[in-house]
Every structure is written in C-alpha cells, then in structure tokens.
C-alpha cells in the first residue's frame, strides 16, 4: 500500500500499551536506534524523525504514567517528534484524561479523527488544549490480517496520516534546513510541528476542539517549509547621497506565518559604508517589523557601491537583497530626514473600488507613488508627479499595472522623490 509518504521506511516496534514499563522500553529502543545513528554518523542505527502511537489508555492521567510522559522530551532532544492517537470516544480529554495525548510535551502531537465531510468523527475525542489537529480516519483502506485488504475507522487511522506527513516534510526539506536540523535537532523538530499546525485547513467549530483549529493539509505544510516565510516591501535597497554625508533608509519585513519567527541578518561580504539595525530579532505572528539601514559616504569618491544583505530565519531559509549606494556630488541630501515630504495619507473608500491619496511636499520635486503587496511585489505605480508646498490629491483605482482588480487586503503604499521616501500601510476594502 502507499500512504502519505511513499518512500518512507518504518521501524516496527511492538508492546503492550497498558503496561508503562513496556511502553517505555519500546520508546527507549527508538531512542537507542536514533542515538546510535547520530553517534556513528549514519553507519548504524536508524534515522528516526517521528514515531506513531496508535494506542493508549482511555481516560488515563499523566501523573499515573510519569516515565512514559518523560520519554517524549527525551526523544525530542534527539529531534524526534511523536504522534499520538486520542481515544475513540466522544469525550473532552482535557476534562476526562487520555494517554498519551494529554502529556504536556512540546514533542507530542495529539490527533483526532475527521471524516471525508471534514467533520470530527462523532466517535472521536477532542481537547482544545491537548489535541493538536484532526486527520482523516474514517474508512481508511489498508492491509489486514490473512493476506487481505479492508477498511478501518478510528483515531488509529488518523495518527499515521500525521506521522507520514511529518516524514514527508523532512524528505522535502532543502539542504539549509537539514543543516539546521543537525545543529539543533530539538529546535527544528519543534519548528516542523509549528509549521504543521500553522498549515491546517481551518474547519467550522474546530477552534473549540483542537489547538490548530483544523485538519491536516500536508501540501500546505510542505509549502511553508520550502518557500520564503518572510516578505520585504522592496526588492532592492537603492539610495543616492553626496560625498561625506550619511543617509538612512528602512525596510519593511512581514511574517507570513501564524507564529513568531526568529531571524538574523548578515552581510556575506561586509562593507564599511553600510550599517543595519537590528542584526537579529523576532517577527510576531503575521506581524511586521522595520530594519533601519545607515549609509555613510565618508571618504568615498563619486561612484556606484554595491553589496548584499542576507536574511536567515530560524528554519535556515535565506533571502538576499541587493544594496546599491550611488555617491554623486550635487545629488542627495546630507541629512536624510524626509525633508521633501511633509506627509502621505491614504483613505480607502469602503463603497467603491478606489483609494484616495494625499501627498504633501515641502519643495518642487518630481516623485512617484508605488503600491506593493506584503510579498514585496509591485502592484501599481504612478510616476512623474510633482508638488509645490501643497497637498497633491489623486487616487488609486484598485487595479494592478495590467488593469486587473487586486484583492481586498493590506498593502504598502510608498512615495519616493529625490532620496526621500515615506510609506504607509493601507487596507483595500473592496
């Protein structure tokens, strides 16, 4: 049969699920095999990344099985996640208990049973704090005893769907994530769990049934793992300034995930004329942050100076931004304080597909207005505008550069002129 992960290898371990000592011995065997693999550089043992537990103790309490519960943190320290099936009974395990799904470990993923109608199976338990997500578990076809095939229903069918999905995520991971995993197996296994829960398909009523509020979607999880998880409002940082002057510019970063994302910046080839702050930080869930760049042309001759800044998130995903500084006599300003712009205001119209824009300048300059999405992609631009100490009023009709309506949502509007710029977040309401 072919499951969620068609090339995964399975290490079968058998025991009695009602006897704590046997369960601990079984998990200890998995621990020993992974430890042996690590210590022998892959020559011996098994590269286990996740265990499946389609067994448990209905209405069991964690305090009655302390060593069993402690095994999950021990396995997690090696980078092993653990999936547990909750009980096949319509009870709230947060109130009535269940083993193993109510063990409080960051390396355990509690799973309940969903139907092909994307509803929780009536005969499956739930728990807002203990059950992490749902997965298909009704009428699942597989091999059976006596050399036959058949259908079975239950959380014991759901948990392996999640287990196989986690193994598939590791198979899809790129080299940078794999290197991070070897450096920090515990942290990266928690990161995989967070991506898995962040990528579920939300389902009505599931916000009261499980932590994630939804049903497993392995494609979503893989896409979050292999694609950028942060967006910039610019694709190049480019400035102009006079010799022996300084200038600052900002970069808007947006977190595309529903959980906090640690990051750091570095320069593969550091240069003396560029500084940035902060060098590391934490982007809040679906939040934004600003990085400030300081350019210093002290002692530099007229000319073009180029560099690159590299962003790396906790999962090893790297994004690079070109940085270009042009030093030119008679251009730029010596004190970059947005003196050419007094204000940028945007007013979305809730009734028609239009955004009113007001730009106030302090001198006669030419400027442009651009709209970007939160991925940093240019949506619309208006060039060769001018102002003379008054507010220039115009509007954006909510279409992209090809005349196609863009979706309602949050966008970044930026006005640039000379070497000054201002930006504002706007919400397109229709």
Short mmCIF file of C-alpha atoms in Angstrom, two decimals:
data_model
loop_
_atom_site.label_atom_id
_atom_site.label_comp_id
_atom_site.label_asym_id
_atom_site.label_seq_id
_atom_site.Cartn_x
_atom_site.Cartn_y
_atom_site.Cartn_z
CA UNK A 1 0.00 0.00 0.00
CA UNK A 2 1.02 3.63 -0.46
CA UNK A 3 0.36 6.09 2.31
CA UNK A 4 1.17 9.77 2.81
CA UNK A 5 4.90 9.16 2.39
CA UNK A 6 5.56 6.57 -0.29
CA UNK A 7 9.33 6.21 0.20
CA UNK A 8 9.46 6.31 3.99
CA UNK A 9 10.91 3.40 5.92
CA UNK A 10 9.17 2.04 9.01
CA UNK A 11 10.85 0.74 12.15
CA UNK A 12 8.21 -1.57 13.70
CA UNK A 13 8.12 -1.73 17.50
CA UNK A 14 5.62 -3.91 19.41
CA UNK A 15 4.48 -3.96 23.03
CA UNK A 16 1.53 -3.73 25.42
CA UNK A 17 0.09 -0.23 25.62
CA UNK A 18 -1.41 -0.66 29.10
CA UNK A 19 1.89 -1.51 30.77
CA UNK A 20 4.05 1.57 31.31
CA UNK A 21 7.31 -0.37 31.54
CA UNK A 22 6.73 -1.97 28.15
CA UNK A 23 5.84 1.34 26.52
CA UNK A 24 8.97 2.93 27.98
CA UNK A 25 11.07 0.01 26.75
CA UNK A 26 9.62 0.40 23.26
CA UNK A 27 10.33 4.14 23.12
CA UNK A 28 13.78 3.52 24.63
CA UNK A 29 14.54 1.22 21.69
CA UNK A 30 13.65 4.01 19.25
CA UNK A 31 15.82 6.41 21.28
CA UNK A 32 18.74 3.96 21.19
CA UNK A 33 18.47 3.45 17.42
CA UNK A 34 18.47 7.19 16.68
CA UNK A 35 21.29 7.84 19.17
CA UNK A 36 23.34 5.09 17.56
CA UNK A 37 22.72 6.62 14.14
CA UNK A 38 23.90 10.03 15.34
CA UNK A 39 26.95 8.68 17.16
CA UNK A 40 28.04 6.55 14.20
CA UNK A 41 27.47 9.24 11.55
CA UNK A 42 24.77 7.10 9.97
CA UNK A 43 26.75 3.87 9.86
CA UNK A 44 24.49 2.14 12.39
CA UNK A 45 21.06 2.57 13.95
CA UNK A 46 18.11 4.32 12.29
CA UNK A 47 17.42 7.92 11.32
CA UNK A 48 14.05 8.17 13.08
CA UNK A 49 12.38 11.60 12.83
CA UNK A 50 8.89 10.72 14.12
CA UNK A 51 7.09 7.95 15.99
CA UNK A 52 3.47 6.89 15.67
CA UNK A 53 1.40 5.71 18.64
CA UNK A 54 -1.95 4.32 17.58
CA UNK A 55 -2.51 3.08 21.12
CA UNK A 56 -3.14 4.49 24.55
CA UNK A 57 -5.08 4.43 27.78
CA UNK A 58 -8.61 5.84 27.66
CA UNK A 59 -9.24 8.35 30.46
CA UNK A 60 -5.62 7.89 31.61
CA UNK A 61 -3.97 10.68 33.64
CA UNK A 62 -0.38 11.90 33.05
CA UNK A 63 0.53 11.67 36.75
CA UNK A 64 -0.12 7.94 36.65
CA UNK A 65 2.44 7.37 33.86
CA UNK A 66 5.32 9.77 34.65
CA UNK A 67 8.15 7.86 32.93
CA UNK A 68 6.07 7.28 29.80
CA UNK A 69 5.40 11.01 29.59
CA UNK A 70 9.07 11.88 30.16
CA UNK A 71 10.09 9.76 27.18
CA UNK A 72 8.67 12.31 24.72
CA UNK A 73 11.02 15.05 25.87
CA UNK A 74 13.93 12.60 25.75
CA UNK A 75 13.07 11.66 22.18
CA UNK A 76 12.53 15.32 21.32
CA UNK A 77 16.06 16.17 22.47
CA UNK A 78 17.30 13.96 19.62
CA UNK A 79 14.95 15.61 17.12
CA UNK A 80 12.17 13.00 17.19
CA UNK A 81 8.55 14.12 17.12
CA UNK A 82 5.82 11.81 18.39
CA UNK A 83 2.25 11.47 17.15
CA UNK A 84 -0.43 10.09 19.45
CA UNK A 85 -3.97 8.96 18.64
CA UNK A 86 -6.62 10.14 21.08
CA UNK A 87 -9.35 7.80 22.28
CA UNK A 88 -12.29 6.65 20.15
CA UNK A 89 -14.96 8.03 22.45
CA UNK A 90 -16.90 11.34 22.34
CA UNK A 91 -15.22 12.92 25.36
CA UNK A 92 -13.19 16.04 26.11
CA UNK A 93 -9.77 14.69 27.07
CA UNK A 94 -8.84 18.00 28.74
CA UNK A 95 -11.51 17.20 31.33
CA UNK A 96 -11.52 13.41 31.45
CA UNK A 97 -7.98 12.47 30.52
CA UNK A 98 -6.28 10.35 27.88
CA UNK A 99 -2.87 8.81 27.45
CA UNK A 100 -0.72 9.67 25.60
CA UNK A 101 -2.36 12.80 24.15
CA UNK A 102 -2.61 14.75 27.42
CA UNK A 103 1.11 14.51 28.22
CA UNK A 104 2.44 18.11 28.28
CA UNK A 105 5.37 17.71 25.86
CA UNK A 106 6.38 20.06 23.05
CA UNK A 107 7.37 16.99 21.04
CA UNK A 108 3.98 15.25 21.15
CA UNK A 109 1.20 15.85 18.61
CA UNK A 110 -2.29 14.75 19.66
CA UNK A 111 -4.55 13.72 16.77
CA UNK A 112 -8.28 13.17 16.42
CA UNK A 113 -10.36 11.61 13.62
CA UNK A 114 -12.03 13.56 10.80
CA UNK A 115 -14.48 12.29 8.19
CA UNK A 116 -14.49 12.76 4.43
CA UNK A 117 -17.07 15.51 5.03
CA UNK A 118 -14.41 17.42 7.02
CA UNK A 119 -16.17 16.96 10.32
CA UNK A 120 -14.90 15.43 13.53
CA UNK A 121 -15.94 11.82 13.67
CA UNK A 122 -18.71 11.50 16.23
CA UNK A 123 -16.92 8.64 18.00
CA UNK A 124 -13.61 10.51 18.43
CA UNK A 125 -12.41 12.54 21.43
CA UNK A 126 -11.30 16.17 21.35
CA UNK A 127 -9.44 18.67 23.51
CA UNK A 128 -8.82 22.39 22.97
CA UNK A 129 -5.52 22.19 24.87
CA UNK A 130 -4.34 18.61 24.29
CA UNK A 131 -5.44 17.64 20.76
CA UNK A 132 -3.42 19.49 18.15
CA UNK A 133 -5.27 18.73 14.91
CA UNK A 134 -7.58 16.41 13.07
CA UNK A 135 -6.66 13.99 10.28
CA UNK A 136 -8.65 11.61 8.06
CA UNK A 137 -9.56 8.46 9.95
CA UNK A 138 -12.84 7.21 8.55
CA UNK A 139 -12.96 4.20 6.20
CA UNK A 140 -9.23 4.14 5.57
CA UNK A 141 -8.16 1.25 3.34
CA UNK A 142 -5.03 -0.73 4.19
CA UNK A 143 -3.68 -4.24 4.55
CA UNK A 144 -5.31 -6.57 7.07
CA UNK A 145 -4.57 -9.95 8.54
CA UNK A 146 -4.91 -13.14 6.45
CA UNK A 147 -3.36 -11.51 3.38
CA UNK A 148 -6.32 -9.22 2.66
CA UNK A 149 -7.34 -5.58 2.35
CA UNK A 150 -10.07 -3.75 4.18
CA UNK A 151 -11.38 -0.51 5.69
CA UNK A 152 -10.99 0.63 9.26
CA UNK A 153 -12.15 3.72 11.13
CA UNK A 154 -10.64 5.37 14.19
CA UNK A 155 -8.01 7.72 15.52
CA UNK A 156 -5.54 4.86 14.99
CA UNK A 157 -6.00 5.55 11.27
CA UNK A 158 -5.66 9.34 11.73
CA UNK A 159 -2.39 9.40 13.64
CA UNK A 160 -0.36 7.63 10.91
CA UNK A 161 -1.55 10.21 8.39
CA UNK A 162 0.14 12.87 10.51
CA UNK A 163 3.22 10.74 11.13
CA UNK A 164 3.74 10.07 7.43
CA UNK A 165 3.21 13.75 6.66
CA UNK A 166 5.98 14.76 9.07
CA UNK A 167 8.36 12.27 7.45
CA UNK A 168 7.42 13.69 4.03
CA UNK A 169 8.21 17.22 5.26
CA UNK A 170 11.71 16.11 6.18
CA UNK A 171 12.06 14.48 2.75
CA UNK A 172 11.06 17.76 1.07
CA UNK A 173 13.34 19.96 3.18
CA UNK A 174 16.28 21.67 1.48
CA UNK A 175 19.91 21.50 2.50
CA UNK A 176 19.81 24.66 4.63
CA UNK A 177 17.02 23.27 6.81
CA UNK A 178 18.74 19.90 7.05
CA UNK A 179 21.93 21.58 8.26
CA UNK A 180 19.93 23.49 10.88
CA UNK A 181 18.28 20.25 11.94
CA UNK A 182 21.64 18.58 12.54
CA UNK A 183 22.82 21.62 14.51
CA UNK A 184 19.65 21.94 16.59
CA UNK A 185 17.50 18.80 16.26
CA UNK A 186 15.21 19.67 19.17
CA UNK A 187 14.55 23.22 17.96
CA UNK A 188 13.97 22.20 14.36
CA UNK A 189 11.60 19.38 15.32
CA UNK A 190 9.52 21.95 17.24
CA UNK A 191 9.67 24.17 14.14
CA UNK A 192 8.31 21.30 12.00
CA UNK A 193 5.47 20.84 14.49
CA UNK A 194 4.69 24.57 14.38
CA UNK A 195 4.59 24.56 10.56
CA UNK A 196 2.33 21.50 10.58
CA UNK A 197 -0.18 23.15 12.91
CA UNK A 198 0.04 26.51 11.13
CA UNK A 199 -0.80 24.92 7.77
CA UNK A 200 -4.04 23.12 8.62
CA UNK A 201 -7.28 23.76 6.77
CA UNK A 202 -9.46 25.59 9.27
CA UNK A 203 -12.86 23.96 9.76
CA UNK A 204 -16.04 25.31 11.37
CA UNK A 205 -16.18 24.62 15.08
CA UNK A 206 -12.70 23.12 15.28
CA UNK A 207 -11.38 26.14 17.16
CA UNK A 208 -13.06 24.63 20.23
CA UNK A 209 -11.92 21.07 19.50
CA UNK A 210 -8.17 21.30 18.97
CA UNK A 211 -5.17 23.61 19.22
CA UNK A 212 -4.80 24.36 15.50
CA UNK A 213 -8.50 24.62 14.75
CA UNK A 214 -8.29 22.47 11.66
CA UNK A 215 -7.50 19.36 9.65
CA UNK A 216 -4.12 18.21 8.36
CA UNK A 217 -3.02 19.62 4.99
CA UNK A 218 0.38 18.18 4.18
CA UNK A 219 0.79 20.17 0.96
CA UNK A 220 0.34 23.42 2.87
CA UNK A 221 2.88 22.26 5.44
CA UNK A 222 5.46 21.44 2.78
CA UNK A 223 4.90 24.77 1.03
CA UNK A 224 5.55 26.62 4.30
CA UNK A 225 8.74 24.60 4.71
CA UNK A 226 10.23 25.09 1.23
CA UNK A 227 9.05 28.65 0.40
CA UNK A 228 10.02 32.02 1.92
CA UNK A 229 8.29 32.74 5.20
CA UNK A 230 9.03 36.46 5.19
CA UNK A 231 8.23 39.19 2.67
CA UNK A 232 10.00 42.51 2.03
CA UNK A 233 8.44 45.66 0.65
CA UNK A 234 11.48 46.23 -1.58
CA UNK A 235 13.41 44.02 -3.97
CA UNK A 236 16.47 46.31 -3.92
CA UNK A 237 17.68 48.89 -1.42
CA UNK A 238 18.97 51.77 -3.53
CA UNK A 239 20.00 55.27 -2.38
CA UNK A 240 21.80 58.37 -3.67
CA UNK A 241 23.85 60.71 -1.46
CA UNK A 242 26.59 63.29 -1.64
CA UNK A 243 30.22 62.63 -0.64
CA UNK A 244 31.00 62.77 3.09
CA UNK A 245 27.31 62.53 4.01
CA UNK A 246 25.14 59.97 5.76
CA UNK A 247 21.67 58.72 4.94
CA UNK A 248 19.17 56.25 6.38
CA UNK A 249 16.53 54.09 4.72
CA UNK A 250 14.10 51.49 6.02
CA UNK A 251 12.99 48.01 5.00
CA UNK A 252 9.59 46.62 5.98
CA UNK A 253 9.57 42.90 6.84
CA UNK A 254 6.36 40.86 7.09
CA UNK A 255 5.95 37.45 8.75
CA UNK A 256 3.83 35.12 6.62
CA UNK A 257 3.41 32.57 9.41
CA UNK A 258 0.93 32.39 12.25
CA UNK A 259 3.65 32.01 14.89
CA UNK A 260 6.70 34.01 15.95
CA UNK A 261 9.67 33.78 13.56
CA UNK A 262 13.20 34.46 14.86
CA UNK A 263 15.60 35.82 12.24
CA UNK A 264 19.03 37.35 11.78
CA UNK A 265 20.76 39.46 9.14
CA UNK A 266 24.33 39.33 7.94
CA UNK A 267 26.48 40.51 5.05
CA UNK A 268 28.37 37.80 3.16
CA UNK A 269 30.97 40.45 2.22
CA UNK A 270 30.85 43.24 4.85
CA UNK A 271 31.45 46.82 3.70
CA UNK A 272 32.35 49.86 5.79
CA UNK A 273 29.75 52.15 4.24
CA UNK A 274 26.66 50.20 5.30
CA UNK A 275 25.30 49.51 8.79
CA UNK A 276 21.98 47.99 9.80
CA UNK A 277 19.91 47.63 12.95
CA UNK A 278 18.78 45.32 14.41
CA UNK A 279 21.03 42.43 13.27
CA UNK A 280 18.52 39.91 14.64
CA UNK A 281 15.02 39.85 16.05
CA UNK A 282 11.66 38.15 16.30
CA UNK A 283 8.80 38.79 13.91
CA UNK A 284 5.49 38.40 15.70
CA UNK A 285 2.80 36.11 14.24
CA UNK A 286 1.66 37.61 10.90
CA UNK A 287 3.34 40.82 12.08
CA UNK A 288 5.71 43.36 10.56
CA UNK A 289 8.93 44.97 11.64
CA UNK A 290 11.27 47.63 10.27
CA UNK A 291 15.01 47.41 9.72
CA UNK A 292 16.96 50.67 9.54
CA UNK A 293 19.94 50.98 7.19
CA UNK A 294 22.56 53.70 7.62
CA UNK A 295 24.70 54.64 4.63
CA UNK A 296 27.98 56.51 5.21
CA UNK A 297 29.83 58.08 2.29
CA UNK A 298 32.66 59.49 4.43
CA UNK A 299 35.90 59.47 2.45
CA UNK A 300 34.27 57.90 -0.62
CA UNK A 301 34.61 59.26 -4.15
CA UNK A 302 31.76 59.65 -6.60
CA UNK A 303 30.69 56.29 -7.90
CA UNK A 304 28.50 53.24 -7.53
CA UNK A 305 28.90 50.99 -4.46
CA UNK A 306 27.16 47.61 -4.30
CA UNK A 307 26.73 44.98 -1.63
CA UNK A 308 24.25 42.38 -0.43
CA UNK A 309 22.46 41.71 2.81
CA UNK A 310 21.22 38.24 3.70
CA UNK A 311 18.24 37.32 5.84
CA UNK A 312 18.09 33.90 7.54
CA UNK A 313 15.11 32.66 9.54
CA UNK A 314 15.17 30.02 12.26
CA UNK A 315 14.47 27.27 9.73
CA UNK A 316 17.52 28.13 7.63
CA UNK A 317 15.56 29.81 4.82
CA UNK A 318 17.78 32.51 3.29
CA UNK A 319 16.74 35.55 1.27
CA UNK A 320 19.16 38.07 -0.19
CA UNK A 321 18.62 41.74 -1.01
CA UNK A 322 20.96 43.77 -3.25
CA UNK A 323 22.10 47.07 -1.74
CA UNK A 324 23.17 49.89 -4.06
CA UNK A 325 24.62 53.25 -2.98
CA UNK A 326 25.43 55.95 -5.52
CA UNK A 327 27.69 58.75 -4.34
CA UNK A 328 27.31 61.83 -6.53
CA UNK A 329 28.20 65.49 -5.96
CA UNK A 330 25.20 67.76 -6.21
CA UNK A 331 22.68 64.98 -5.56
CA UNK A 332 21.15 63.70 -2.42
CA UNK A 333 20.94 65.37 0.96
CA UNK A 334 23.36 65.39 3.84
CA UNK A 335 20.71 64.78 6.49
CA UNK A 336 18.13 62.23 5.46
CA UNK A 337 15.07 63.26 7.40
CA UNK A 338 12.38 63.13 4.69
CA UNK A 339 12.54 66.94 4.37
CA UNK A 340 10.99 66.81 0.90
CA UNK A 341 7.79 65.12 2.10
CA UNK A 342 5.58 66.52 4.82
CA UNK A 343 3.02 63.76 4.68
CA UNK A 344 1.40 60.82 2.90
CA UNK A 345 -2.20 59.94 3.69
CA UNK A 346 -4.37 57.23 2.20
CA UNK A 347 -8.13 56.86 2.58
CA UNK A 348 -9.70 53.61 1.31
CA UNK A 349 -13.27 54.04 0.11
CA UNK A 350 -15.49 51.30 1.57
CA UNK A 351 -18.16 51.75 -1.11
CA UNK A 352 -16.28 51.92 -4.42
CA UNK A 353 -13.05 50.37 -5.66
CA UNK A 354 -10.88 53.45 -5.07
CA UNK A 355 -8.21 54.64 -2.61
CA UNK A 356 -7.80 58.39 -2.17
CA UNK A 357 -4.22 59.59 -1.79
CA UNK A 358 -2.83 62.89 -0.48
CA UNK A 359 0.87 63.79 -0.74
CA UNK A 360 2.29 66.94 0.80
CA UNK A 361 5.73 68.16 -0.33
CA UNK A 362 7.93 70.92 1.02
CA UNK A 363 9.62 71.82 -2.28
CA UNK A 364 9.08 71.49 -6.02
CA UNK A 365 10.23 67.97 -6.77
CA UNK A 366 9.21 65.14 -9.01
CA UNK A 367 8.17 61.95 -7.25
CA UNK A 368 6.42 58.63 -7.75
CA UNK A 369 3.87 56.63 -5.79
CA UNK A 370 4.03 52.82 -5.66
CA UNK A 371 1.81 50.14 -4.14
CA UNK A 372 3.31 46.81 -3.05
CA UNK A 373 1.74 43.67 -1.65
CA UNK A 374 3.14 42.10 1.52
CA UNK A 375 5.33 39.81 -0.60
CA UNK A 376 7.17 42.94 -1.76
CA UNK A 377 5.80 42.65 -5.32
CA UNK A 378 4.99 45.89 -7.18
CA UNK A 379 1.24 46.20 -7.82
CA UNK A 380 0.82 49.73 -9.17
CA UNK A 381 2.98 52.80 -9.81
CA UNK A 382 2.30 56.42 -10.75
CA UNK A 383 5.34 58.37 -11.92
CA UNK A 384 6.36 61.94 -12.82
CA UNK A 385 4.20 63.59 -10.18
CA UNK A 386 5.04 66.99 -8.66
CA UNK A 387 4.05 69.14 -5.71
CA UNK A 388 4.64 72.72 -4.57
CA UNK A 389 4.14 73.06 -0.83
CA UNK A 390 0.56 71.86 -1.16
CA UNK A 391 -1.27 68.56 -0.99
CA UNK A 392 -1.47 66.73 -4.27
CA UNK A 393 -4.65 64.68 -4.45
CA UNK A 394 -5.09 61.66 -6.68
CA UNK A 395 -6.49 58.15 -6.40
CA UNK A 396 -5.62 54.51 -7.00
CA UNK A 397 -8.43 52.60 -8.70
CA UNK A 398 -7.56 49.29 -7.02
CA UNK A 399 -6.16 47.75 -10.21
CA UNK A 400 -2.71 46.41 -10.92
CA UNK A 401 -0.46 47.60 -13.72
CA UNK A 402 -2.33 45.37 -16.16
CA UNK A 403 -5.71 46.84 -15.26
CA UNK A 404 -6.86 43.84 -13.23
CA UNK A 405 -8.61 44.35 -9.87
CA UNK A 406 -6.48 43.27 -6.92
CA UNK A 407 -7.98 41.53 -3.92
CA UNK A 408 -9.05 43.31 -0.77
CA UNK A 409 -6.33 43.22 1.87
CA UNK A 410 -3.33 45.02 3.33
CA UNK A 411 -0.84 46.74 1.00
CA UNK A 412 2.10 49.10 1.37
CA UNK A 413 1.98 52.49 -0.34
CA UNK A 414 5.29 54.32 -0.77
CA UNK A 415 6.14 57.77 -2.15
CA UNK A 416 9.70 58.45 -3.34
CA UNK A 417 11.33 61.64 -4.59
CA UNK A 418 14.97 62.66 -4.71
CA UNK A 419 16.39 60.47 -1.96
CA UNK A 420 13.47 60.84 0.43
CA UNK A 421 10.58 58.49 0.95
CA UNK A 422 7.56 57.91 3.11
CA UNK A 423 5.44 54.79 3.36
CA UNK A 424 2.05 53.92 4.81
CA UNK A 425 0.13 50.68 5.22
CA UNK A 426 -3.28 50.75 3.58
CA UNK A 427 -6.25 48.43 3.55
CA UNK A 428 -8.04 47.93 0.26
CA UNK A 429 -11.56 47.39 1.49
CA UNK A 430 -13.47 46.25 -1.58
#
